[in-house]
XYZ file of C-alpha atoms in Angstrom:
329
model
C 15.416 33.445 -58.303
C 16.689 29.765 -57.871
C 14.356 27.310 -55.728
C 16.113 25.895 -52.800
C 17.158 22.250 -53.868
C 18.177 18.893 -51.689
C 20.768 16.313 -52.970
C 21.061 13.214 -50.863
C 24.243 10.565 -51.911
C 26.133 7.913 -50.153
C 29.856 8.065 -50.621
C 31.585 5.318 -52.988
C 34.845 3.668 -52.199
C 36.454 6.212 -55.118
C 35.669 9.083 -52.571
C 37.290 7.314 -49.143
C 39.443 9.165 -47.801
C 39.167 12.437 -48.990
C 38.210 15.414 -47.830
C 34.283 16.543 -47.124
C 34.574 19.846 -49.754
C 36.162 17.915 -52.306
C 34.078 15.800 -52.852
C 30.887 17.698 -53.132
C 32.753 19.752 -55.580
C 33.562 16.230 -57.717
C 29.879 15.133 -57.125
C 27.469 17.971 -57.259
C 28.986 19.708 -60.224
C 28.374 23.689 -60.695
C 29.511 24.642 -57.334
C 32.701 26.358 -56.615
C 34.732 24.714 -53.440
C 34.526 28.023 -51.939
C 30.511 28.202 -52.509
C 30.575 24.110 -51.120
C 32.526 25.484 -48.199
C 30.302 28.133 -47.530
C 27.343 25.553 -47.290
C 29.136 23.428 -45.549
C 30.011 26.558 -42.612
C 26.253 27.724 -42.793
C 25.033 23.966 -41.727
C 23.551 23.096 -45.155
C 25.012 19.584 -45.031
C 24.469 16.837 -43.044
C 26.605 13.557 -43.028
C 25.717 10.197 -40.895
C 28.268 7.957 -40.895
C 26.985 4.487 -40.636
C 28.314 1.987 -37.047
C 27.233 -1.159 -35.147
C 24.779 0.914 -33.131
C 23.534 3.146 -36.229
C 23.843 5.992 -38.230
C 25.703 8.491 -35.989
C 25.607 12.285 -37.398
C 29.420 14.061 -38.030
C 29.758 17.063 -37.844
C 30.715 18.570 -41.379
C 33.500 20.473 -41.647
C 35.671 21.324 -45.183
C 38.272 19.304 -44.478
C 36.800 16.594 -42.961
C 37.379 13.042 -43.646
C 34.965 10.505 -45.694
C 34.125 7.051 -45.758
C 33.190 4.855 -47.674
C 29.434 4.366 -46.615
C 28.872 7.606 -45.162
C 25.534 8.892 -46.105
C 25.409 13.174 -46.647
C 22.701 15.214 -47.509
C 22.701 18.857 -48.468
C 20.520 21.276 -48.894
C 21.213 24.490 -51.541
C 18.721 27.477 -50.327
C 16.773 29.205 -52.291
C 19.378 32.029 -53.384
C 18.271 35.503 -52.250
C 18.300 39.256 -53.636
C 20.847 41.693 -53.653
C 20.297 44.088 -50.815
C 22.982 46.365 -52.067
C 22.748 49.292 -53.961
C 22.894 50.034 -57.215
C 25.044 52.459 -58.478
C 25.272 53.972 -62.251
C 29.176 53.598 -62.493
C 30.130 53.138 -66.167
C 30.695 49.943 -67.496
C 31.860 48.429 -70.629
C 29.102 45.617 -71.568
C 30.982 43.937 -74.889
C 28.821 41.738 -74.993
C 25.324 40.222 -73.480
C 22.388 37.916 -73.899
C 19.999 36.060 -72.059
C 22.258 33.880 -70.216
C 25.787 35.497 -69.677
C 27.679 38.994 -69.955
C 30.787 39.533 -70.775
C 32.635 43.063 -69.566
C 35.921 45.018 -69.801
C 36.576 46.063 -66.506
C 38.728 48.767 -66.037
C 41.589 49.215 -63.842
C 41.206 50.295 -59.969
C 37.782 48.927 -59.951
C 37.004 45.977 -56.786
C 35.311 42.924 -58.437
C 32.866 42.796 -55.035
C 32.349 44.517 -51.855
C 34.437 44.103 -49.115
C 36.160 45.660 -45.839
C 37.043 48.832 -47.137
C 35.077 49.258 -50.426
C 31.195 48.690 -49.488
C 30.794 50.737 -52.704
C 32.251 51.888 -56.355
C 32.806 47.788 -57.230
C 31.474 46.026 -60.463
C 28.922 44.008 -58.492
C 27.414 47.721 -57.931
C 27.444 48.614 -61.947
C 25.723 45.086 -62.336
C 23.119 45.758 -60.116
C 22.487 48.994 -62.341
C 23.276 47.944 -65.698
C 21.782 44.659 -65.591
C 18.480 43.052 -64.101
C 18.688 39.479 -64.549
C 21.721 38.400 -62.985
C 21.989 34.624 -61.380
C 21.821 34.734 -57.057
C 24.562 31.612 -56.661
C 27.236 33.597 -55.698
C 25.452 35.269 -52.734
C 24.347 38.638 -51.563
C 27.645 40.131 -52.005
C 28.347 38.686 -55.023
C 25.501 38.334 -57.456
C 26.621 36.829 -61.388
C 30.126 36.542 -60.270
C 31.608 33.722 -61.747
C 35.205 34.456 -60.879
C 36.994 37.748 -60.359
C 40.146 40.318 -61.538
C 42.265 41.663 -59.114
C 41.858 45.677 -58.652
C 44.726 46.735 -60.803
C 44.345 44.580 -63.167
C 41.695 45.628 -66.601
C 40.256 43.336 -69.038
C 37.654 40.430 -69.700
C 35.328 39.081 -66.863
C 32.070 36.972 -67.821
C 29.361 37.328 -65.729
C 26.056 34.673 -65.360
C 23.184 36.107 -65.620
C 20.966 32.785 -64.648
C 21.492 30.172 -61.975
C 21.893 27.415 -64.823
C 24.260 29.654 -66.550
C 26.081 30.161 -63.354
C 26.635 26.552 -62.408
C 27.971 25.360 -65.852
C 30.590 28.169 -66.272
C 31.792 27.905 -62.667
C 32.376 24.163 -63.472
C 34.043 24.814 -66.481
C 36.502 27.221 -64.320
C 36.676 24.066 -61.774
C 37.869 21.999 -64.246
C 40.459 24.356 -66.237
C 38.243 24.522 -69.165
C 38.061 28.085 -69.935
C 41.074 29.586 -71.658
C 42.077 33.019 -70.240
C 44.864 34.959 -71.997
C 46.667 38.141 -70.343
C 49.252 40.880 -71.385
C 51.809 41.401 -69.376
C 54.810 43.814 -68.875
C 57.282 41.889 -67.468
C 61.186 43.215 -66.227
C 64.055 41.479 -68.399
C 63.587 39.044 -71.311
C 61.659 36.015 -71.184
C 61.523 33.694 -73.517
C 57.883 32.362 -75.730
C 57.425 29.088 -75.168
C 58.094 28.873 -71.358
C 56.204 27.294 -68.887
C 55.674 27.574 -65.050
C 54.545 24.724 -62.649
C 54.528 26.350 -59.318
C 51.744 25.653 -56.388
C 50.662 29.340 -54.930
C 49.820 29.481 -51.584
C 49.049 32.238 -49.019
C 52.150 33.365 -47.725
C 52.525 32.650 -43.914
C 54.533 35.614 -42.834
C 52.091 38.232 -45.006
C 48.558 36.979 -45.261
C 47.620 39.434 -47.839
C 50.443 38.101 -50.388
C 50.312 34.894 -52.182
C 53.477 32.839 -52.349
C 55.052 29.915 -54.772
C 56.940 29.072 -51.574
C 54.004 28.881 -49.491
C 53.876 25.212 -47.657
C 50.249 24.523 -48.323
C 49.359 25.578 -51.569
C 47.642 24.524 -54.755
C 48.513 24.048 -58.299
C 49.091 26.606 -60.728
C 50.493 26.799 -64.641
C 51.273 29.764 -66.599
C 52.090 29.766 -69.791
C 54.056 31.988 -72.083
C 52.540 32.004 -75.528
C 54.096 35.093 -77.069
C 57.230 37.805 -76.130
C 58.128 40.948 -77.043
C 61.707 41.875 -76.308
C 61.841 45.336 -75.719
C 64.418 47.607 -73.732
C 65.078 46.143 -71.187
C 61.183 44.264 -70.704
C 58.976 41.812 -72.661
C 56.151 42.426 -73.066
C 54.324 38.860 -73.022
C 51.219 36.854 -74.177
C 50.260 34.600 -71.006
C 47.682 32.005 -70.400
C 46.466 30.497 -67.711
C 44.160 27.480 -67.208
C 44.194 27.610 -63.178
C 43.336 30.791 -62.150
C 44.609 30.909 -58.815
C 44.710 34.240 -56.615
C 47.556 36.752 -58.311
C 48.791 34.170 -60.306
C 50.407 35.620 -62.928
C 52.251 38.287 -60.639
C 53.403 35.774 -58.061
C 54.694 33.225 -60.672
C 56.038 36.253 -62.477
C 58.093 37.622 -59.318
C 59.092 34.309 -58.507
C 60.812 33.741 -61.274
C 62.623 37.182 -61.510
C 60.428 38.650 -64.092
C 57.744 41.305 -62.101
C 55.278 42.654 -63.573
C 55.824 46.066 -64.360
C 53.389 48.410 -62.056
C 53.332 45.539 -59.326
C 53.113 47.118 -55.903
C 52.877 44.124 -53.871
C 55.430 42.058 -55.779
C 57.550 43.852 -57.887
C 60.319 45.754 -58.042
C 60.484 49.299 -56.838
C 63.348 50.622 -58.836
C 62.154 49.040 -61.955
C 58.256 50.698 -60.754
C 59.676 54.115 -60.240
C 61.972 54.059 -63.590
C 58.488 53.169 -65.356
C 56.736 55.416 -63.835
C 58.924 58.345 -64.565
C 58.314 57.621 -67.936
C 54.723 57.901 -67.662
C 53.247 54.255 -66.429
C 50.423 54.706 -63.234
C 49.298 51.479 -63.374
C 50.298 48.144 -62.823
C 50.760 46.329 -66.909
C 48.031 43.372 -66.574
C 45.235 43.159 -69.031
C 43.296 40.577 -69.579
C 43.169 40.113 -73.036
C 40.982 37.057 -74.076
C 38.940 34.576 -72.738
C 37.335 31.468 -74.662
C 34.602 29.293 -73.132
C 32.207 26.871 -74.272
C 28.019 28.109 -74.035
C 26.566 27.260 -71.458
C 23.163 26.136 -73.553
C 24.145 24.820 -76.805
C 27.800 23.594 -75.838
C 29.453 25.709 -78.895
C 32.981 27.327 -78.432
C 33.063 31.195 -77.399
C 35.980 33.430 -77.449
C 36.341 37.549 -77.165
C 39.361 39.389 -77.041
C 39.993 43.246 -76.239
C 42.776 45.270 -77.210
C 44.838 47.229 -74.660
C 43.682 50.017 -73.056
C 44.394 53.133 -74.079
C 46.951 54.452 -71.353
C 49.230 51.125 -71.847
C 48.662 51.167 -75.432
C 50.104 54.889 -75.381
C 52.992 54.195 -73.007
C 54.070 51.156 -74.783
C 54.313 53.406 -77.421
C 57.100 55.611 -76.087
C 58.879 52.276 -74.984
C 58.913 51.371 -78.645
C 60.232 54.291 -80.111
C 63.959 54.063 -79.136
C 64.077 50.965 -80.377
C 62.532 51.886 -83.798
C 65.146 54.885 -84.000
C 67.856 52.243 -83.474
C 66.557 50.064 -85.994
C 66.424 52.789 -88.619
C 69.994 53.949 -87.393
C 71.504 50.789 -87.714
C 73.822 50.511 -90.678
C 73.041 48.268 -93.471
């Protein structure tokens, strides 16, 4: 279990002006802005901003403004253990060692507890399956470096130490890590293509993300491989931000949905799909490539599709094989 720690700065004119959570982020290194922010709401940090009569203490707040002088102090608590249960869900470990995990989670499973699913979530496997994992992210989310959404299967990585922890998170901070997904996507789009659209949460439907949204925060996707099929692509697509359903929003956005997309997709195109034997929504995520924590070499791991996509993309394939063998010569 981490010690608590205390770092103590005064903010250079590089940092004037800009906002209170961004700048720990830049300075502390490790932390995500949503871990500084949670700090900063829990009264962990401290800023006295220098005047003619004296220090005077600010309030801290995320988005408040700093100045060049201002001196801030923050202390990181000692993190503390998981009081939630274990449970003995299975899990697909592909790989492990003393400082990070890396699993395939399936489809339909939550990342972390929330409102609605105290239980059944990976953070509940960990707890079972694995004993050492880091205490940064908090109670409710112990080794979780970053998350899938609930339809979506593939790759997560998963610190199990608080060094481990810090140094990956940064390396998702700063667009480091290389994550690679395959997609179904409606129509054909093109390898090759790229997509610069901010996300933000959508003000008329908190629970959606939009690329329309007025405050919102870069995003890129990228298109690194297609698959014309009938009447779909299936694509290769990377990401370097990893920003909340950012591969379906950019995807819907651009009139491409993801096949299986409830929330932003199409329903005709979901219903023909589904007829035809798809129950899920088609987002893996196929590959991920990081560098180690401790040594600083390059990691990558890739899984294959699972099964029930890999069988329906099947029986997408085989009309087009029959034409191809029909096709005079």
């Amino acid at each position: 279990m981490a010690e608590a720690q205390n770092h103590s700065f005064t903010v250079s004119a590089e940092f004037d002006g800009q906002r209170l959570d961004r700048v720990l982020v830049a300075l502390l290194g490790g932390f995500s802005r949503s871990q500084i922010q949670r700090l900063i709401s829990e009264r962990h940090v401290d800023l006295q901003r220098p005047g003619s009569r004296g220090a005077r203490s600010h309030e801290a707040k995320p988005n408040l403004v700093v100045r060049e002088g201002d001196q801030v102090s923050i202390d990181v608590p000692a993190a503390t253990a998981a009081t939630l249960s274990s449970e003995a869900l299975p899990l697909d470990i592909v790989y492990q060692d003393a400082d990070l995990a890396v699993l395939n989670k399936p489809a339909g499973m939550v990342v972390h507890p929330s409102a609605g699913h105290a239980s059944g979530t990976v953070v509940n496997a960990l707890l079972h399956h694995l004993q050492d994992l880091s205490g940064v992210g908090g109670e409710l989310r112990p080794g979780i470096v970053h998350r899938l959404d609930r339809g979506t299967s593939g790759l997560m990585v998963v610190a199990k130490n608080d060094a481990a922890h810090h140094e990956l998170a940064r390396q998702f901070h700063d667009h480091e890590i290389e994550k690679e997904y395959i997609a179904l996507v409606w129509g054909v789009v093109q390898a090759g293509r790229r997509i610069d659209l901010p996300i933000g949460r959508d003000p008329a439907d908190r629970k959606k993300m939009s690329a329309r949204a007025r405050r919102a925060r870069s995003a890129t996707t990228r298109i690194t491989a297609a698959l014309q099929m009938p009447g779909v692509t299936l694509a290769h697509i990377a990401i370097a931000t990893g920003r909340t359903h950012q591969i379906r929003v950019h995807a819907a956005h651009l009139g491409h949905p993801v096949a299986g997309d409830d929330r932003y997709g199409d329903s005709e195109f979901n219903a023909s799909l589904e007829r035809q034997g798809l129950r899920r929504m088609f987002l893996h995520a196929h590959s991920v490539e990081f560098v180690w924590p401790e040594t600083g070499e390059e990691f990558a791991v890739s899984v294959p599709l699972p099964a029930t996509l890999a069988t329906f993309l099947s029986t997408l394939e085989e009309p087009a094989r029959r034409a191809d063998r029909d096709r005079p010569t």
